[in-house]
GROMACS .gro file of N, CA and C in nm:
model
  219
    1MET      N    1   1.508   1.509  -1.242
    1MET     CA    2   1.397   1.402  -1.293
    1MET      C    3   1.509   1.214  -1.259
    2VAL      N    4   1.376   1.199  -1.173
    2VAL     CA    5   1.498   1.045  -1.199
    2VAL      C    6   1.366   0.962  -1.261
    3LEU      N    7   1.416   0.823  -1.292
    3LEU     CA    8   1.344   0.745  -1.301
    3LEU      C    9   1.219   0.682  -1.294
    4THR      N   10   1.234   0.693  -1.110
    4THR     CA   11   1.088   0.658  -1.088
    4THR      C   12   0.982   0.802  -1.080
    5ASP      N   13   0.987   0.883  -1.167
    5ASP     CA   14   0.936   0.985  -1.204
    5ASP      C   15   0.827   1.004  -1.342
    6LEU      N   16   0.909   0.880  -1.436
    6LEU     CA   17   0.864   0.863  -1.506
    6LEU      C   18   0.706   0.821  -1.552
    7GLN      N   19   0.598   0.768  -1.618
    7GLN     CA   20   0.475   0.776  -1.618
    7GLN      C   21   0.526   0.580  -1.714
    8GLN      N   22   0.395   0.463  -1.700
    8GLN     CA   23   0.423   0.400  -1.776
    8GLN      C   24   0.456   0.427  -1.947
    9GLY      N   25   0.552   0.421  -2.048
    9GLY     CA   26   0.582   0.379  -2.149
    9GLY      C   27   0.689   0.588  -2.174
   10GLN      N   28   0.668   0.618  -2.061
   10GLN     CA   29   0.743   0.749  -2.147
   10GLN      C   30   0.935   0.726  -2.168
   11GLN      N   31   0.935   0.746  -2.271
   11GLN     CA   32   1.090   0.781  -2.225
   11GLN      C   33   1.212   0.829  -2.226
   12ALA      N   34   1.340   0.796  -2.178
   12ALA     CA   35   1.393   0.922  -2.153
   12ALA      C   36   1.540   0.932  -2.233
   13VAL      N   37   1.614   0.964  -2.140
   13VAL     CA   38   1.735   0.993  -2.161
   13VAL      C   39   1.844   0.949  -2.011
   14ILE      N   40   1.965   0.860  -2.052
   14ILE     CA   41   1.985   0.855  -1.905
   14ILE      C   42   2.081   0.999  -1.883
   15THR      N   43   2.116   1.039  -1.766
   15THR     CA   44   2.219   1.177  -1.741
   15THR      C   45   2.317   1.159  -1.627
   16ASN      N   46   2.231   1.032  -1.526
   16ASN     CA   47   2.329   0.994  -1.374
   16ASN      C   48   2.288   0.872  -1.369
   17LEU      N   49   2.424   0.816  -1.307
   17LEU     CA   50   2.366   0.678  -1.308
   17LEU      C   51   2.448   0.657  -1.124
   18ALA      N   52   2.366   0.765  -1.015
   18ALA     CA   53   2.435   0.799  -0.857
   18ALA      C   54   2.354   0.675  -0.829
   19VAL      N   55   2.278   0.552  -0.831
   19VAL     CA   56   2.241   0.417  -0.778
   19VAL      C   57   2.430   0.354  -0.637
   20ALA      N   58   2.376   0.398  -0.498
   20ALA     CA   59   2.469   0.404  -0.380
   20ALA      C   60   2.543   0.257  -0.364
   21ASN      N   61   2.538   0.155  -0.417
   21ASN     CA   62   2.615   0.026  -0.414
   21ASN      C   63   2.659  -0.022  -0.630
   22GLU      N   64   2.794   0.018  -0.543
   22GLU     CA   65   2.870   0.022  -0.598
   22GLU      C   66   2.887  -0.125  -0.728
   23VAL      N   67   2.804  -0.225  -0.670
   23VAL     CA   68   2.773  -0.365  -0.679
   23VAL      C   69   2.731  -0.357  -0.822
   24VAL      N   70   2.629  -0.277  -0.763
   24VAL     CA   71   2.436  -0.273  -0.844
   24VAL      C   72   2.467  -0.157  -0.972
   25ARG      N   73   2.514  -0.115  -1.009
   25ARG     CA   74   2.603   0.048  -1.066
   25ARG      C   75   2.717  -0.088  -1.168
   26GLN      N   76   2.838  -0.142  -1.109
   26GLN     CA   77   2.843  -0.224  -1.198
   26GLN      C   78   2.738  -0.358  -1.288
   27ARG      N   79   2.668  -0.351  -1.217
   27ARG     CA   80   2.563  -0.448  -1.245
   27ARG      C   81   2.551  -0.412  -1.414
   28LEU      N   82   2.412  -0.277  -1.360
   28LEU     CA   83   2.356  -0.183  -1.456
   28LEU      C   84   2.443  -0.182  -1.588
   29LEU      N   85   2.587  -0.139  -1.545
   29LEU     CA   86   2.682  -0.050  -1.644
   29LEU      C   87   2.703  -0.211  -1.820
   30HIS      N   88   2.727  -0.313  -1.726
   30HIS     CA   89   2.753  -0.475  -1.848
   30HIS      C   90   2.630  -0.479  -1.858
   31MET      N   91   2.464  -0.436  -1.771
   31MET     CA   92   2.322  -0.516  -1.906
   31MET      C   93   2.287  -0.366  -1.982
   32GLY      N   94   2.398  -0.300  -1.938
   32GLY     CA   95   2.393  -0.177  -2.092
   32GLY      C   96   2.351  -0.029  -2.033
   33MET      N   97   2.310   0.005  -1.929
   33MET     CA   98   2.242   0.140  -1.892
   33MET      C   99   2.347   0.186  -1.870
   34HIS      N  100   2.347   0.291  -1.989
   34HIS     CA  101   2.531   0.383  -1.949
   34HIS      C  102   2.448   0.504  -1.986
   35GLU      N  103   2.521   0.632  -1.914
   35GLU     CA  104   2.492   0.761  -1.921
   35GLU      C  105   2.423   0.802  -2.099
   36GLY      N  106   2.352   0.865  -2.146
   36GLY     CA  107   2.329   0.869  -2.242
   36GLY      C  108   2.210   0.761  -2.316
   37GLU      N  109   2.225   0.689  -2.280
   37GLU     CA  110   2.105   0.601  -2.343
   37GLU      C  111   2.024   0.571  -2.384
   38LYS      N  112   1.888   0.533  -2.397
   38LYS     CA  113   1.767   0.599  -2.450
   38LYS      C  114   1.680   0.469  -2.333
   39VAL      N  115   1.580   0.492  -2.250
   39VAL     CA  116   1.525   0.426  -2.089
   39VAL      C  117   1.375   0.469  -2.231
   40CYS      N  118   1.312   0.349  -2.162
   40CYS     CA  119   1.103   0.355  -2.199
   40CYS      C  120   1.105   0.233  -2.012
   41VAL      N  121   1.000   0.313  -1.979
   41VAL     CA  122   0.935   0.305  -1.901
   41VAL      C  123   0.843   0.142  -1.935
   42LYS      N  124   0.905   0.082  -1.939
   42LYS     CA  125   0.748  -0.092  -1.929
   42LYS      C  126   0.654  -0.088  -1.884
   43CYS      N  127   0.663  -0.144  -1.682
   43CYS     CA  128   0.558  -0.163  -1.547
   43CYS      C  129   0.593  -0.087  -1.499
   44MET      N  130   0.522  -0.004  -1.446
   44MET     CA  131   0.562   0.046  -1.266
   44MET      C  132   0.454  -0.100  -1.177
   45MET      N  133   0.470  -0.131  -1.107
   45MET     CA  134   0.455  -0.246  -1.028
   45MET      C  135   0.392  -0.152  -0.923
   46PRO      N  136   0.351  -0.214  -0.836
   46PRO     CA  137   0.181  -0.109  -0.694
   46PRO      C  138   0.274  -0.160  -0.576
   47PHE      N  139   0.232  -0.087  -0.520
   47PHE     CA  140   0.275  -0.061  -0.413
   47PHE      C  141   0.428  -0.048  -0.350
   48GLY      N  142   0.493  -0.001  -0.435
   48GLY     CA  143   0.654   0.065  -0.466
   48GLY      C  144   0.701  -0.109  -0.472
   49GLY      N  145   0.643  -0.195  -0.553
   49GLY     CA  146   0.721  -0.224  -0.588
   49GLY      C  147   0.820  -0.210  -0.707
   50PRO      N  148   0.909  -0.364  -0.771
   50PRO     CA  149   0.997  -0.295  -0.909
   50PRO      C  150   0.932  -0.258  -1.007
   51VAL      N  151   1.067  -0.174  -1.105
   51VAL     CA  152   1.016  -0.081  -1.201
   51VAL      C  153   1.072  -0.171  -1.388
   52MET      N  154   0.995  -0.208  -1.454
   52MET     CA  155   1.102  -0.269  -1.588
   52MET      C  156   1.075  -0.145  -1.654
   53VAL      N  157   1.198  -0.175  -1.714
   53VAL     CA  158   1.237  -0.075  -1.786
   53VAL      C  159   1.283  -0.111  -1.907
   54GLU      N  160   1.308  -0.025  -2.060
   54GLU     CA  161   1.384  -0.133  -2.223
   54GLU      C  162   1.507  -0.008  -2.198
   55VAL      N  163   1.592  -0.037  -2.223
   55VAL     CA  164   1.709  -0.053  -2.257
   55VAL      C  165   1.803  -0.107  -2.345
   56ASP      N  166   1.818  -0.069  -2.480
   56ASP     CA  167   1.884  -0.089  -2.555
   56ASP      C  168   1.845  -0.246  -2.627
   57GLY      N  169   1.640  -0.253  -2.634
   57GLY     CA  170   1.641  -0.368  -2.664
   57GLY      C  171   1.637  -0.512  -2.532
   58GLN      N  172   1.676  -0.492  -2.461
   58GLN     CA  173   1.723  -0.519  -2.327
   58GLN      C  174   1.563  -0.509  -2.208
   59TYR      N  175   1.553  -0.585  -2.120
   59TYR     CA  176   1.384  -0.546  -2.001
   59TYR      C  177   1.490  -0.558  -1.877
   60ILE      N  178   1.497  -0.481  -1.819
   60ILE     CA  179   1.601  -0.464  -1.650
   60ILE      C  180   1.503  -0.508  -1.555
   61CYS      N  181   1.411  -0.529  -1.498
   61CYS     CA  182   1.347  -0.519  -1.371
   61CYS      C  183   1.456  -0.433  -1.270
   62LEU      N  184   1.424  -0.344  -1.188
   62LEU     CA  185   1.529  -0.251  -1.085
   62LEU      C  186   1.397  -0.249  -0.946
   63ARG      N  187   1.504  -0.261  -0.828
   63ARG     CA  188   1.439  -0.215  -0.659
   63ARG      C  189   1.374  -0.028  -0.742
   64ARG      N  190   1.262   0.002  -0.662
   64ARG     CA  191   1.257   0.125  -0.705
   64ARG      C  192   1.318   0.203  -0.620
   65LYS      N  193   1.404   0.162  -0.505
   65LYS     CA  194   1.499   0.232  -0.473
   65LYS      C  195   1.624   0.243  -0.529
   66GLU      N  196   1.619   0.192  -0.615
   66GLU     CA  197   1.753   0.168  -0.716
   66GLU      C  198   1.706   0.310  -0.819
   67ALA      N  199   1.589   0.266  -0.902
   67ALA     CA  200   1.540   0.302  -0.958
   67ALA      C  201   1.540   0.434  -0.953
   68ALA      N  202   1.487   0.516  -0.773
   68ALA     CA  203   1.466   0.660  -0.788
   68ALA      C  204   1.589   0.689  -0.750
   69CYS      N  205   1.746   0.673  -0.792
   69CYS     CA  206   1.853   0.689  -0.813
   69CYS      C  207   1.947   0.755  -0.960
   70ILE      N  208   1.867   0.691  -1.048
   70ILE     CA  209   1.909   0.690  -1.158
   70ILE      C  210   1.825   0.839  -1.225
   71GLY      N  211   1.894   0.950  -1.262
   71GLY     CA  212   1.875   1.067  -1.269
   71GLY      C  213   1.821   1.070  -1.504
   72VAL      N  214   1.702   1.140  -1.554
   72VAL     CA  215   1.748   1.067  -1.641
   72VAL      C  216   1.635   1.285  -1.695
   73LYS      N  217   1.644   1.300  -1.823
   73LYS     CA  218   1.614   1.415  -1.827
   73LYS      C  219   1.508   1.339  -1.973
   0.00000   0.00000   0.00000
């Protein structure tokens, strides 16, 4: 399952950060998105827009393409 499979308000645990771009992956790691962290989907914008998630008290907006590469369970 990936982050974009979750509905608004659902929580999950990050299992895999398989973002294609290494720069984006490093930035997410610096912002606290580590494997094993709990993530909650706060908002999903319509028409393929960004996804807003909460990780460790921080709100992070991700492109849907990048969110689709983050594995959760």
